[in-house]
Amino acid sequence: MARLKTHDEALRLRLLHRAAATVFDRGTAALSLRQLAADVKTSTTAVYSLFGNKAGLLRSLYEEAARLFVARLAAIRPTDDPAGDVIRLGLVYREYAIANPHLYAILFSDRSVQCPSESESESESERPREAIETYRPLVDAVRRGQQAGQFGPESDPEVIALSVWGTAHGLVSLVLSGNEPPGLAVADCYERALGVLVAGWRVSEGEAQGFAEVP
């Protein structure tokens, strides 16, 4: 008879989500592998088997947060309105953060806190790959917008993307931290704020025609 596999993907995900909640509420210093195992009703052996050690758990936690975020962004399929796609990506950004505040906090926390045992060179070598995966859909949408004449070709697509990303991150952070301005709900103006920002980067129809005529 085959031996029952108990250290499976379902257990790994339960451990990750519980660990994310602990880190979100009390920080990485409060994360105990023994307590985590007890909370999920498994053994510390299972935790070590799945993650190796605390640093491995934190690294996996970051990777899981990034994986889910990338999957949500990938659900926005490119259309013939790239500028609109940029706004839709911003809306998905907010949806992910509100639905997964613990994972969102891990995703945008200090990488050195997530993986304290890694050397600086190891941490820096891993972060660009993960950051690119979460950032690429937005940059790609801006580039498609340039090709469609919606954004000026002289603009750096990464700068446009960064401005949208920064606005989304700032507004979402106000909500999650409970620091919305009194009497002003971010949810009521979030999409409009993104729309105005994107409109500011867009070129007029006349300008777009002029760009198209440049040899």
Short mmCIF file of C-alpha atoms in Angstrom, two decimals:
data_model
loop_
_atom_site.label_atom_id
_atom_site.label_comp_id
_atom_site.label_asym_id
_atom_site.label_seq_id
_atom_site.Cartn_x
_atom_site.Cartn_y
_atom_site.Cartn_z
CA MET A 1 0.00 0.00 0.00
CA ALA A 2 1.34 3.45 -0.91
CA ARG A 3 2.34 5.62 2.02
CA LEU A 4 -0.06 8.51 2.65
CA LYS A 5 1.54 11.82 1.72
CA THR A 6 0.78 14.35 4.46
CA HIS A 7 3.26 17.10 3.57
CA ASP A 8 1.31 18.14 0.50
CA GLU A 9 0.56 21.38 -1.34
CA ALA A 10 -2.60 22.00 0.66
CA LEU A 11 -0.64 21.90 3.92
CA ARG A 12 2.07 24.13 2.45
CA LEU A 13 -0.50 26.76 1.51
CA ARG A 14 -2.20 26.63 4.92
CA LEU A 15 1.16 27.18 6.59
CA LEU A 16 2.01 30.06 4.26
CA HIS A 17 -1.27 31.87 4.79
CA ARG A 18 -1.09 31.44 8.56
CA ALA A 19 2.51 32.66 8.55
CA ALA A 20 1.48 35.68 6.48
CA ALA A 21 -1.21 36.57 9.02
CA THR A 22 1.30 36.32 11.87
CA VAL A 23 3.90 38.48 10.12
CA PHE A 24 1.25 41.02 9.16
CA ASP A 25 -0.09 41.28 12.71
CA ARG A 26 3.12 41.02 14.76
CA GLY A 27 6.16 41.05 12.47
CA THR A 28 8.71 38.41 11.52
CA ALA A 29 10.19 38.27 15.01
CA ALA A 30 6.90 36.82 16.29
CA LEU A 31 6.93 34.02 13.72
CA SER A 32 7.72 30.75 15.50
CA LEU A 33 7.86 27.53 13.48
CA ARG A 34 6.69 25.54 16.50
CA GLN A 35 3.70 27.84 17.09
CA LEU A 36 2.93 27.92 13.37
CA ALA A 37 2.81 24.12 13.29
CA ALA A 38 0.49 24.09 16.30
CA ASP A 39 -1.80 26.71 14.76
CA VAL A 40 -2.18 24.65 11.59
CA LYS A 41 -2.42 21.39 13.57
CA THR A 42 0.63 19.76 12.06
CA SER A 43 4.14 18.93 13.25
CA THR A 44 7.30 21.01 13.22
CA THR A 45 8.78 18.18 11.17
CA ALA A 46 6.29 19.00 8.43
CA VAL A 47 7.27 22.68 8.51
CA TYR A 48 10.98 21.86 8.25
CA SER A 49 10.30 19.29 5.55
CA LEU A 50 8.41 21.81 3.42
CA PHE A 51 10.53 24.94 3.99
CA GLY A 52 13.85 23.93 5.51
CA ASN A 53 13.96 26.71 8.11
CA LYS A 54 12.45 30.09 8.97
CA ALA A 55 14.32 31.88 6.20
CA GLY A 56 13.03 29.31 3.71
CA LEU A 57 9.50 29.84 4.99
CA LEU A 58 9.77 33.62 4.59
CA ARG A 59 11.24 33.25 1.12
CA SER A 60 8.40 30.92 0.11
CA LEU A 61 5.91 33.35 1.61
CA TYR A 62 7.21 36.16 -0.59
CA GLU A 63 7.20 33.92 -3.67
CA GLU A 64 3.61 32.82 -3.00
CA ALA A 65 2.46 36.42 -2.60
CA ALA A 66 4.15 37.33 -5.90
CA ARG A 67 2.75 34.26 -7.67
CA LEU A 68 -0.83 35.07 -6.72
CA PHE A 69 -0.37 38.73 -7.63
CA VAL A 70 1.05 37.87 -11.06
CA ALA A 71 -1.84 35.46 -11.65
CA ARG A 72 -4.37 38.20 -10.90
CA LEU A 73 -2.65 40.63 -13.26
CA ALA A 74 -2.46 37.97 -15.98
CA ALA A 75 -6.25 37.67 -15.89
CA ILE A 76 -6.42 41.10 -17.56
CA ARG A 77 -6.18 40.18 -21.23
CA PRO A 78 -4.82 42.80 -23.65
CA THR A 79 -7.48 44.67 -25.61
CA ASP A 80 -7.44 47.23 -28.40
CA ASP A 81 -7.51 49.94 -25.73
CA PRO A 82 -4.11 49.68 -23.97
CA ALA A 83 -4.67 52.88 -21.97
CA GLY A 84 -7.85 51.32 -20.61
CA ASP A 85 -5.88 48.16 -19.85
CA VAL A 86 -3.51 50.24 -17.71
CA ILE A 87 -6.45 51.40 -15.62
CA ARG A 88 -7.85 47.87 -15.38
CA LEU A 89 -4.49 46.63 -14.12
CA GLY A 90 -4.63 49.32 -11.46
CA LEU A 91 -8.08 48.12 -10.41
CA VAL A 92 -6.82 44.53 -10.13
CA TYR A 93 -3.92 45.82 -8.03
CA ARG A 94 -6.41 47.21 -5.52
CA GLU A 95 -8.58 44.08 -5.62
CA TYR A 96 -5.61 41.86 -4.80
CA ALA A 97 -4.51 44.08 -1.92
CA ILE A 98 -7.98 44.30 -0.36
CA ALA A 99 -8.64 40.58 -0.75
CA ASN A 100 -5.18 39.53 0.49
CA PRO A 101 -3.89 42.23 2.87
CA HIS A 102 -1.49 39.82 4.61
CA LEU A 103 0.13 38.67 1.36
CA TYR A 104 0.14 42.21 -0.03
CA ALA A 105 2.05 43.40 3.03
CA ILE A 106 4.61 40.62 2.55
CA LEU A 107 4.96 41.39 -1.14
CA PHE A 108 5.86 45.02 -0.53
CA SER A 109 7.79 44.70 2.72
CA ASP A 110 11.56 45.01 3.09
CA ARG A 111 13.14 41.96 1.40
CA SER A 112 15.91 41.85 4.03
CA VAL A 113 13.22 41.39 6.69
CA GLN A 114 11.62 38.58 4.72
CA CYS A 115 14.85 36.60 4.36
CA PRO A 116 17.16 37.67 7.21
CA SER A 117 19.65 34.85 6.71
CA GLU A 118 20.35 35.63 3.04
CA SER A 119 23.40 37.60 2.05
CA GLU A 120 22.79 40.95 0.37
CA SER A 121 23.95 39.61 -3.00
CA GLU A 122 21.56 36.64 -2.82
CA SER A 123 18.61 38.84 -1.91
CA GLU A 124 19.33 41.33 -4.67
CA SER A 125 19.79 38.58 -7.26
CA GLU A 126 16.32 37.15 -6.54
CA ARG A 127 14.27 40.29 -6.14
CA PRO A 128 14.57 41.64 -9.71
CA ARG A 129 13.11 38.45 -11.18
CA GLU A 130 10.08 38.59 -8.91
CA ALA A 131 9.66 42.36 -9.20
CA ILE A 132 9.81 42.16 -13.00
CA GLU A 133 7.08 39.52 -13.08
CA THR A 134 4.71 41.76 -11.11
CA TYR A 135 5.64 44.94 -12.99
CA ARG A 136 5.88 43.64 -16.57
CA PRO A 137 2.13 43.58 -17.43
CA LEU A 138 1.84 47.30 -16.69
CA VAL A 139 4.93 48.24 -18.71
CA ASP A 140 3.75 46.04 -21.58
CA ALA A 141 0.36 47.77 -21.59
CA VAL A 142 2.04 51.18 -21.75
CA ARG A 143 4.25 50.05 -24.63
CA ARG A 144 1.22 48.80 -26.50
CA GLY A 145 -0.37 52.17 -25.83
CA GLN A 146 2.61 53.88 -27.43
CA GLN A 147 2.35 51.65 -30.47
CA ALA A 148 -1.35 52.49 -30.72
CA GLY A 149 -0.62 56.22 -30.50
CA GLN A 150 -2.23 56.64 -27.08
CA PHE A 151 1.01 57.60 -25.32
CA GLY A 152 3.80 59.69 -26.78
CA PRO A 153 6.66 57.60 -28.20
CA GLU A 154 9.23 59.91 -26.61
CA SER A 155 8.06 58.98 -23.09
CA ASP A 156 9.81 56.25 -21.13
CA PRO A 157 7.17 53.49 -20.71
CA GLU A 158 8.66 52.48 -17.37
CA VAL A 159 8.24 56.00 -16.04
CA ILE A 160 4.58 56.05 -17.06
CA ALA A 161 4.08 52.61 -15.51
CA LEU A 162 5.86 53.70 -12.33
CA SER A 163 3.60 56.72 -11.93
CA VAL A 164 0.52 54.50 -12.20
CA TRP A 165 2.02 51.88 -9.88
CA GLY A 166 2.99 54.51 -7.33
CA THR A 167 -0.45 56.09 -7.34
CA ALA A 168 -2.15 52.72 -6.93
CA HIS A 169 0.22 51.71 -4.14
CA GLY A 170 -0.18 54.98 -2.30
CA LEU A 171 -3.98 54.98 -2.39
CA VAL A 172 -4.21 51.30 -1.43
CA SER A 173 -1.77 51.82 1.43
CA LEU A 174 -3.96 54.62 2.81
CA VAL A 175 -6.89 52.21 2.93
CA LEU A 176 -5.03 49.27 4.46
CA SER A 177 -3.33 51.43 7.09
CA GLY A 178 -6.58 53.15 8.05
CA ASN A 179 -5.19 56.55 7.07
CA GLU A 180 -7.78 57.71 4.57
CA PRO A 181 -8.44 61.47 4.85
CA PRO A 182 -11.51 62.19 7.02
CA GLY A 183 -14.66 62.28 4.95
CA LEU A 184 -12.96 60.97 1.81
CA ALA A 185 -13.24 57.32 0.82
CA VAL A 186 -10.47 56.14 -1.50
CA ALA A 187 -12.85 53.56 -2.98
CA ASP A 188 -15.02 56.41 -4.32
CA CYS A 189 -12.21 58.13 -6.21
CA TYR A 190 -9.64 55.40 -6.90
CA GLU A 191 -10.62 54.62 -10.49
CA ARG A 192 -11.12 58.29 -11.29
CA ALA A 193 -7.68 59.14 -9.92
CA LEU A 194 -6.09 56.48 -12.12
CA GLY A 195 -8.09 57.70 -15.11
CA VAL A 196 -6.96 61.30 -14.66
CA LEU A 197 -3.34 60.18 -14.29
CA VAL A 198 -3.47 58.05 -17.43
CA ALA A 199 -5.21 60.87 -19.31
CA GLY A 200 -2.35 63.15 -18.36
CA TRP A 201 0.12 60.80 -20.07
CA ARG A 202 -2.01 60.39 -23.16
CA VAL A 203 -1.48 62.42 -26.33
CA SER A 204 -4.20 64.21 -28.20
CA GLU A 205 -5.51 62.86 -31.49
CA GLY A 206 -3.65 65.59 -33.39
CA GLU A 207 -0.38 64.81 -31.63
CA ALA A 208 -0.87 61.10 -32.26
CA GLN A 209 -1.32 61.82 -35.98
CA GLY A 210 1.81 63.93 -35.95
CA PHE A 211 3.82 61.14 -34.35
CA ALA A 212 2.50 58.68 -36.93
CA GLU A 213 3.77 60.93 -39.74
CA VAL A 214 7.33 61.10 -38.39
CA PRO A 215 9.52 58.96 -40.71
#
